[in-house]
Structure formats: structure tokens, C-alpha cells
Amino acid sequence: MIELIRADQYTKMLWKNGAGFTLEIARSQGEADFEWRISMADVTTSGPFSLFPNKQRIISVLDGQGMILHVDDLPAKTLNQGDIFAFSGESQVQSELVDGAIRDLNLIYDPAKFYARFQWLNEAAEQTFISSANLIFIFNQGGETQVNMDDHSVQLATHETLKIEKNTGVTSVHFTQTQAKSCYVIELIQR
């Protein structure tokens, strides 16, 4: 199944800690507590992250001058645009904005049920990848991008997401050459 999720379809919701809002792009269905969720958030002030027990988190900065994350007792981690960082949803995380507000992209998932891969494709050249993931999400951060999968072709506008869901087999995903491609690919593989 292939589904185009437009930016105006994202669900705005209050952060778990009440300190801001997130735009939920997609989440697992039929559960009171999700097994996975992809969201985008505007972070306007430094502060603590919400806790998500028994979950794993992966985050990347989409826009802005970046942020510094203080995770548990680990050394501080600076995230600039395009950087990707993974940490436990149970970690105590304090964010420090570098120079003003940022927008980030988040994957939160249950590592007992899924393996995850989160990558940023930021080249104008043609690219093809093969995936056996059960769920593939392609979030377009750049200008309009054409994505071809197997027998389908989709144009993704800025901030639109393509969801590819399948139970078995392999999917071939091809990005045509473009002037300003900036896409995140998130793959979820059931354990």
C-alpha cells in the first residue's frame, strides 16, 4: 500500500510534557500507546524532553541553527541541520537551542517490536535503494521531488510524506535527479 500524506493532514498535538506542540505525521493504529510515531516539532525554547518509557528515539534538526542535547550523564551532543541522533525514550534529556528556534523530525518506536533505520538523503544526483522494511516513510524537506517505487511514481511537495507499507518482499525506491533534494527515509522492520 502506498499513501501520500500531505502536510495539512498532520495532527497538531500538545507535547507529553505540555511545553510545546508537535505535528504528528503518522503513528501505529489501534493502540492506546503507539508502537511507533513520526512527528515534526517546532522547538522555540530550551528545556526538557518528554519521557517515553520502553521506547527508542531518533531525532534530526530540519531547520534552524541547531541544538545541544544533554542526555543523562553523557557528553553534550550538538545537532546541526541534518544531523541524526538516537537515544532512549527513558533518558533525561535537556535541550539547549544554539541560536533561536528549530524544527526537528522525530521517530519514537518500541525496539522490542521494530528495528529502525533513519537516514537523510541530501544530494541532487539520482539515487536508488532496496528495502525489505515493512514500513518505509519518505519525508520531503526540500523542493518538489519525484519518487518511483516498483510500478508507482509520486511527486512529493515540501513537507509531504510518502508511506509505503508491505508485508513481504522487497521494494525498490528511486529518486530522480533534482536540483534540491532533501529527504529523510525512515524504515521500520518488524521483529
PDB file of C-alpha atoms in Angstrom:
ATOM      1  CA  MET A   1       0.000   0.000   0.000  1.00  0.00           C
ATOM      2  CA  ILE A   2       1.284   3.444  -0.931  1.00  0.00           C
ATOM      3  CA  GLU A   3      -0.147   6.563   0.719  1.00  0.00           C
ATOM      4  CA  LEU A   4       0.716  10.221   0.221  1.00  0.00           C
ATOM      5  CA  ILE A   5       0.347  12.139   3.491  1.00  0.00           C
ATOM      6  CA  ARG A   6       0.033  15.880   2.872  1.00  0.00           C
ATOM      7  CA  ALA A   7       1.264  18.441   5.390  1.00  0.00           C
ATOM      8  CA  ASP A   8      -2.288  19.662   6.064  1.00  0.00           C
ATOM      9  CA  GLN A   9      -3.187  16.111   7.192  1.00  0.00           C
ATOM     10  CA  TYR A  10      -0.674  16.117  10.071  1.00  0.00           C
ATOM     11  CA  THR A  11      -2.283  16.186  13.523  1.00  0.00           C
ATOM     12  CA  LYS A  12      -1.267  19.011  15.868  1.00  0.00           C
ATOM     13  CA  MET A  13      -0.965  17.823  19.442  1.00  0.00           C
ATOM     14  CA  LEU A  14       0.405  19.037  22.756  1.00  0.00           C
ATOM     15  CA  TRP A  15       3.730  17.592  23.855  1.00  0.00           C
ATOM     16  CA  LYS A  16       3.509  14.953  26.551  1.00  0.00           C
ATOM     17  CA  ASN A  17       5.247  17.371  28.957  1.00  0.00           C
ATOM     18  CA  GLY A  18       2.965  20.266  27.890  1.00  0.00           C
ATOM     19  CA  ALA A  19       5.882  22.533  26.879  1.00  0.00           C
ATOM     20  CA  GLY A  20       5.050  22.800  23.162  1.00  0.00           C
ATOM     21  CA  PHE A  21       3.307  21.263  20.156  1.00  0.00           C
ATOM     22  CA  THR A  22       4.151  18.539  17.680  1.00  0.00           C
ATOM     23  CA  LEU A  23       2.753  17.777  14.253  1.00  0.00           C
ATOM     24  CA  GLU A  24       2.148  14.053  14.166  1.00  0.00           C
ATOM     25  CA  ILE A  25       2.886  12.761  10.662  1.00  0.00           C
ATOM     26  CA  ALA A  26       1.975   9.109  11.222  1.00  0.00           C
ATOM     27  CA  ARG A  27       1.613   6.585  14.034  1.00  0.00           C
ATOM     28  CA  SER A  28       0.722   2.940  14.567  1.00  0.00           C
ATOM     29  CA  GLN A  29      -3.017   2.326  14.677  1.00  0.00           C
ATOM     30  CA  GLY A  30      -5.245   0.546  17.164  1.00  0.00           C
ATOM     31  CA  GLU A  31      -3.109   1.028  20.252  1.00  0.00           C
ATOM     32  CA  ALA A  32      -3.747   3.245  23.280  1.00  0.00           C
ATOM     33  CA  ASP A  33       0.036   3.643  23.430  1.00  0.00           C
ATOM     34  CA  PHE A  34       1.683   3.725  20.000  1.00  0.00           C
ATOM     35  CA  GLU A  35       4.268   1.197  18.816  1.00  0.00           C
ATOM     36  CA  TRP A  36       5.827   3.861  16.561  1.00  0.00           C
ATOM     37  CA  ARG A  37       5.254   7.535  15.776  1.00  0.00           C
ATOM     38  CA  ILE A  38       6.819  10.002  13.348  1.00  0.00           C
ATOM     39  CA  SER A  39       6.399  13.691  14.110  1.00  0.00           C
ATOM     40  CA  MET A  40       7.771  17.150  13.443  1.00  0.00           C
ATOM     41  CA  ALA A  41       8.082  19.791  16.165  1.00  0.00           C
ATOM     42  CA  ASP A  42       8.916  23.473  16.387  1.00  0.00           C
ATOM     43  CA  VAL A  43      11.131  23.991  19.420  1.00  0.00           C
ATOM     44  CA  THR A  44      11.087  27.648  20.447  1.00  0.00           C
ATOM     45  CA  THR A  45      12.719  27.468  23.882  1.00  0.00           C
ATOM     46  CA  SER A  46      15.348  25.360  25.571  1.00  0.00           C
ATOM     47  CA  GLY A  47      14.010  22.801  28.025  1.00  0.00           C
ATOM     48  CA  PRO A  48      13.382  19.158  28.922  1.00  0.00           C
ATOM     49  CA  PHE A  49      12.201  16.465  26.522  1.00  0.00           C
ATOM     50  CA  SER A  50       9.160  14.318  27.303  1.00  0.00           C
ATOM     51  CA  LEU A  51       9.799  10.826  28.629  1.00  0.00           C
ATOM     52  CA  PHE A  52       8.722   7.787  26.596  1.00  0.00           C
ATOM     53  CA  PRO A  53       9.365   4.653  28.701  1.00  0.00           C
ATOM     54  CA  ASN A  54      10.208   1.459  26.780  1.00  0.00           C
ATOM     55  CA  LYS A  55      10.734   3.419  23.553  1.00  0.00           C
ATOM     56  CA  GLN A  56      13.724   4.405  21.444  1.00  0.00           C
ATOM     57  CA  ARG A  57      14.004   7.894  19.901  1.00  0.00           C
ATOM     58  CA  ILE A  58      15.774   9.180  16.806  1.00  0.00           C
ATOM     59  CA  ILE A  59      15.834  12.909  16.080  1.00  0.00           C
ATOM     60  CA  SER A  60      17.178  15.232  13.391  1.00  0.00           C
ATOM     61  CA  VAL A  61      17.201  19.023  13.014  1.00  0.00           C
ATOM     62  CA  LEU A  62      15.263  20.117   9.919  1.00  0.00           C
ATOM     63  CA  ASP A  63      15.582  23.910  10.193  1.00  0.00           C
ATOM     64  CA  GLY A  64      17.354  26.428  12.405  1.00  0.00           C
ATOM     65  CA  GLN A  65      20.797  26.844  13.895  1.00  0.00           C
ATOM     66  CA  GLY A  66      20.732  23.595  15.831  1.00  0.00           C
ATOM     67  CA  MET A  67      20.543  22.497  19.436  1.00  0.00           C
ATOM     68  CA  ILE A  68      22.693  20.913  22.084  1.00  0.00           C
ATOM     69  CA  LEU A  69      21.277  17.848  23.813  1.00  0.00           C
ATOM     70  CA  HIS A  70      22.280  16.885  27.343  1.00  0.00           C
ATOM     71  CA  VAL A  71      21.300  13.208  27.646  1.00  0.00           C
ATOM     72  CA  ASP A  72      21.645  11.570  31.072  1.00  0.00           C
ATOM     73  CA  ASP A  73      25.316  11.753  32.099  1.00  0.00           C
ATOM     74  CA  LEU A  74      26.696  11.554  28.555  1.00  0.00           C
ATOM     75  CA  PRO A  75      28.798  14.315  26.978  1.00  0.00           C
ATOM     76  CA  ALA A  76      26.665  17.043  25.376  1.00  0.00           C
ATOM     77  CA  LYS A  77      25.705  16.354  21.742  1.00  0.00           C
ATOM     78  CA  THR A  78      25.416  19.249  19.266  1.00  0.00           C
ATOM     79  CA  LEU A  79      22.923  18.661  16.464  1.00  0.00           C
ATOM     80  CA  ASN A  80      23.142  20.833  13.371  1.00  0.00           C
ATOM     81  CA  GLN A  81      20.773  20.693  10.405  1.00  0.00           C
ATOM     82  CA  GLY A  82      20.711  17.151   9.003  1.00  0.00           C
ATOM     83  CA  ASP A  83      22.466  15.540  11.977  1.00  0.00           C
ATOM     84  CA  ILE A  84      20.750  12.413  13.313  1.00  0.00           C
ATOM     85  CA  PHE A  85      20.918  11.240  16.929  1.00  0.00           C
ATOM     86  CA  ALA A  86      19.406   8.211  18.713  1.00  0.00           C
ATOM     87  CA  PHE A  87      18.724   7.863  22.450  1.00  0.00           C
ATOM     88  CA  SER A  88      16.450   6.043  24.877  1.00  0.00           C
ATOM     89  CA  GLY A  89      12.958   7.431  25.423  1.00  0.00           C
ATOM     90  CA  GLU A  90      13.582   6.913  29.147  1.00  0.00           C
ATOM     91  CA  SER A  91      16.635   9.204  29.153  1.00  0.00           C
ATOM     92  CA  GLN A  92      16.603  12.513  30.949  1.00  0.00           C
ATOM     93  CA  VAL A  93      17.132  14.962  28.064  1.00  0.00           C
ATOM     94  CA  GLN A  94      17.598  18.709  28.288  1.00  0.00           C
ATOM     95  CA  SER A  95      17.756  20.728  25.056  1.00  0.00           C
ATOM     96  CA  GLU A  96      19.651  23.968  24.613  1.00  0.00           C
ATOM     97  CA  LEU A  97      18.907  25.979  21.473  1.00  0.00           C
ATOM     98  CA  VAL A  98      22.055  27.296  19.756  1.00  0.00           C
ATOM     99  CA  ASP A  99      20.618  30.471  18.200  1.00  0.00           C
ATOM    100  CA  GLY A 100      16.842  30.642  18.097  1.00  0.00           C
ATOM    101  CA  ALA A 101      14.029  28.240  17.305  1.00  0.00           C
ATOM    102  CA  ILE A 102      14.487  24.996  15.397  1.00  0.00           C
ATOM    103  CA  ARG A 103      12.233  22.452  13.717  1.00  0.00           C
ATOM    104  CA  ASP A 104      13.010  18.772  14.216  1.00  0.00           C
ATOM    105  CA  LEU A 105      11.888  15.409  12.886  1.00  0.00           C
ATOM    106  CA  ASN A 106      11.337  12.585  15.395  1.00  0.00           C
ATOM    107  CA  LEU A 107      10.859   8.852  15.289  1.00  0.00           C
ATOM    108  CA  ILE A 108       9.748   7.194  18.529  1.00  0.00           C
ATOM    109  CA  TYR A 109       9.335   3.415  18.427  1.00  0.00           C
ATOM    110  CA  ASP A 110       9.222   0.256  20.511  1.00  0.00           C
ATOM    111  CA  PRO A 111      12.590  -1.509  19.997  1.00  0.00           C
ATOM    112  CA  ALA A 112      11.119  -4.790  21.264  1.00  0.00           C
ATOM    113  CA  LYS A 113       8.800  -4.811  18.220  1.00  0.00           C
ATOM    114  CA  PHE A 114      10.775  -2.999  15.499  1.00  0.00           C
ATOM    115  CA  TYR A 115      14.209  -2.396  14.097  1.00  0.00           C
ATOM    116  CA  ALA A 116      14.549   1.116  12.670  1.00  0.00           C
ATOM    117  CA  ARG A 117      16.733   2.896  10.141  1.00  0.00           C
ATOM    118  CA  PHE A 118      16.690   6.698   9.813  1.00  0.00           C
ATOM    119  CA  GLN A 119      18.744   8.446   7.134  1.00  0.00           C
ATOM    120  CA  TRP A 120      18.985  11.793   5.337  1.00  0.00           C
ATOM    121  CA  LEU A 121      19.401  11.911   1.558  1.00  0.00           C
ATOM    122  CA  ASN A 122      20.736  15.311   0.559  1.00  0.00           C
ATOM    123  CA  GLU A 123      22.145  15.038  -2.948  1.00  0.00           C
ATOM    124  CA  ALA A 124      20.889  16.212  -6.316  1.00  0.00           C
ATOM    125  CA  ALA A 125      22.084  13.004  -8.020  1.00  0.00           C
ATOM    126  CA  GLU A 126      19.806  10.093  -8.851  1.00  0.00           C
ATOM    127  CA  GLN A 127      19.635   7.546  -6.050  1.00  0.00           C
ATOM    128  CA  THR A 128      18.137   4.093  -5.704  1.00  0.00           C
ATOM    129  CA  PHE A 129      17.844   1.890  -2.650  1.00  0.00           C
ATOM    130  CA  ILE A 130      16.311  -1.505  -1.971  1.00  0.00           C
ATOM    131  CA  SER A 131      14.379  -2.150   1.234  1.00  0.00           C
ATOM    132  CA  SER A 132      12.705  -5.153   2.803  1.00  0.00           C
ATOM    133  CA  ALA A 133      11.193  -2.995   5.583  1.00  0.00           C
ATOM    134  CA  ASN A 134       7.525  -3.443   6.472  1.00  0.00           C
ATOM    135  CA  LEU A 135       7.079   0.332   6.604  1.00  0.00           C
ATOM    136  CA  ILE A 136       9.010   2.972   4.683  1.00  0.00           C
ATOM    137  CA  PHE A 137       8.390   6.693   5.160  1.00  0.00           C
ATOM    138  CA  ILE A 138       9.926   9.315   2.887  1.00  0.00           C
ATOM    139  CA  PHE A 139       9.638  12.831   4.342  1.00  0.00           C
ATOM    140  CA  ASN A 140      10.463  15.585   1.856  1.00  0.00           C
ATOM    141  CA  GLN A 141      12.267  18.507   3.471  1.00  0.00           C
ATOM    142  CA  GLY A 142      13.367  20.112   0.163  1.00  0.00           C
ATOM    143  CA  GLY A 143      11.750  21.211  -3.084  1.00  0.00           C
ATOM    144  CA  GLU A 144       9.390  19.030  -5.110  1.00  0.00           C
ATOM    145  CA  THR A 145      10.874  15.566  -5.530  1.00  0.00           C
ATOM    146  CA  GLN A 146       9.838  12.629  -7.706  1.00  0.00           C
ATOM    147  CA  VAL A 147       9.958   9.194  -6.082  1.00  0.00           C
ATOM    148  CA  ASN A 148       9.497   5.983  -8.079  1.00  0.00           C
ATOM    149  CA  MET A 149       8.771   2.676  -6.351  1.00  0.00           C
ATOM    150  CA  ASP A 150       8.274  -0.528  -8.261  1.00  0.00           C
ATOM    151  CA  ASP A 151       5.361   0.409 -10.610  1.00  0.00           C
ATOM    152  CA  HIS A 152       4.387   3.719  -8.958  1.00  0.00           C
ATOM    153  CA  SER A 153       5.594   7.300  -9.304  1.00  0.00           C
ATOM    154  CA  VAL A 154       4.772  10.080  -6.814  1.00  0.00           C
ATOM    155  CA  GLN A 155       5.613  13.796  -6.700  1.00  0.00           C
ATOM    156  CA  LEU A 156       6.350  14.923  -3.144  1.00  0.00           C
ATOM    157  CA  ALA A 157       5.940  18.607  -2.302  1.00  0.00           C
ATOM    158  CA  THR A 158       7.823  20.206   0.612  1.00  0.00           C
ATOM    159  CA  HIS A 159       6.909  18.621   3.982  1.00  0.00           C
ATOM    160  CA  GLU A 160       4.834  15.861   2.398  1.00  0.00           C
ATOM    161  CA  THR A 161       5.422  12.240   3.414  1.00  0.00           C
ATOM    162  CA  LEU A 162       5.145   9.081   1.377  1.00  0.00           C
ATOM    163  CA  LYS A 163       4.173   5.945   3.335  1.00  0.00           C
ATOM    164  CA  ILE A 164       4.947   2.555   1.789  1.00  0.00           C
ATOM    165  CA  GLU A 165       3.549  -0.438   3.667  1.00  0.00           C
ATOM    166  CA  LYS A 166       4.015  -4.082   2.750  1.00  0.00           C
ATOM    167  CA  ASN A 167       4.039  -7.467   4.450  1.00  0.00           C
ATOM    168  CA  THR A 168       6.604  -9.316   2.347  1.00  0.00           C
ATOM    169  CA  GLY A 169       9.092  -8.822  -0.440  1.00  0.00           C
ATOM    170  CA  VAL A 170      11.494  -6.103  -1.426  1.00  0.00           C
ATOM    171  CA  THR A 171      10.742  -2.558  -2.577  1.00  0.00           C
ATOM    172  CA  SER A 172      12.975  -0.621  -4.952  1.00  0.00           C
ATOM    173  CA  VAL A 173      12.850   3.153  -4.330  1.00  0.00           C
ATOM    174  CA  HIS A 174      14.336   5.503  -6.910  1.00  0.00           C
ATOM    175  CA  PHE A 175      14.839   9.248  -6.571  1.00  0.00           C
ATOM    176  CA  THR A 176      15.216  11.027  -9.900  1.00  0.00           C
ATOM    177  CA  GLN A 177      17.816  13.742 -10.353  1.00  0.00           C
ATOM    178  CA  THR A 178      16.610  17.026  -8.883  1.00  0.00           C
ATOM    179  CA  GLN A 179      18.038  20.426  -8.012  1.00  0.00           C
ATOM    180  CA  ALA A 180      17.259  20.470  -4.303  1.00  0.00           C
ATOM    181  CA  LYS A 181      16.524  17.018  -2.896  1.00  0.00           C
ATOM    182  CA  SER A 182      16.463  16.793   0.872  1.00  0.00           C
ATOM    183  CA  CYS A 183      14.546  13.720   2.009  1.00  0.00           C
ATOM    184  CA  TYR A 184      14.534  11.643   5.153  1.00  0.00           C
ATOM    185  CA  VAL A 185      13.957   7.926   4.781  1.00  0.00           C
ATOM    186  CA  ILE A 186      12.644   6.072   7.830  1.00  0.00           C
ATOM    187  CA  GLU A 187      12.369   2.287   7.696  1.00  0.00           C
ATOM    188  CA  LEU A 188      10.627   0.117  10.294  1.00  0.00           C
ATOM    189  CA  ILE A 189      11.170  -3.645  10.232  1.00  0.00           C
ATOM    190  CA  GLN A 190       9.032  -5.857  12.446  1.00  0.00           C
ATOM    191  CA  ARG A 191      10.991  -8.146  14.768  1.00  0.00           C
TER     192      ARG A 191
END
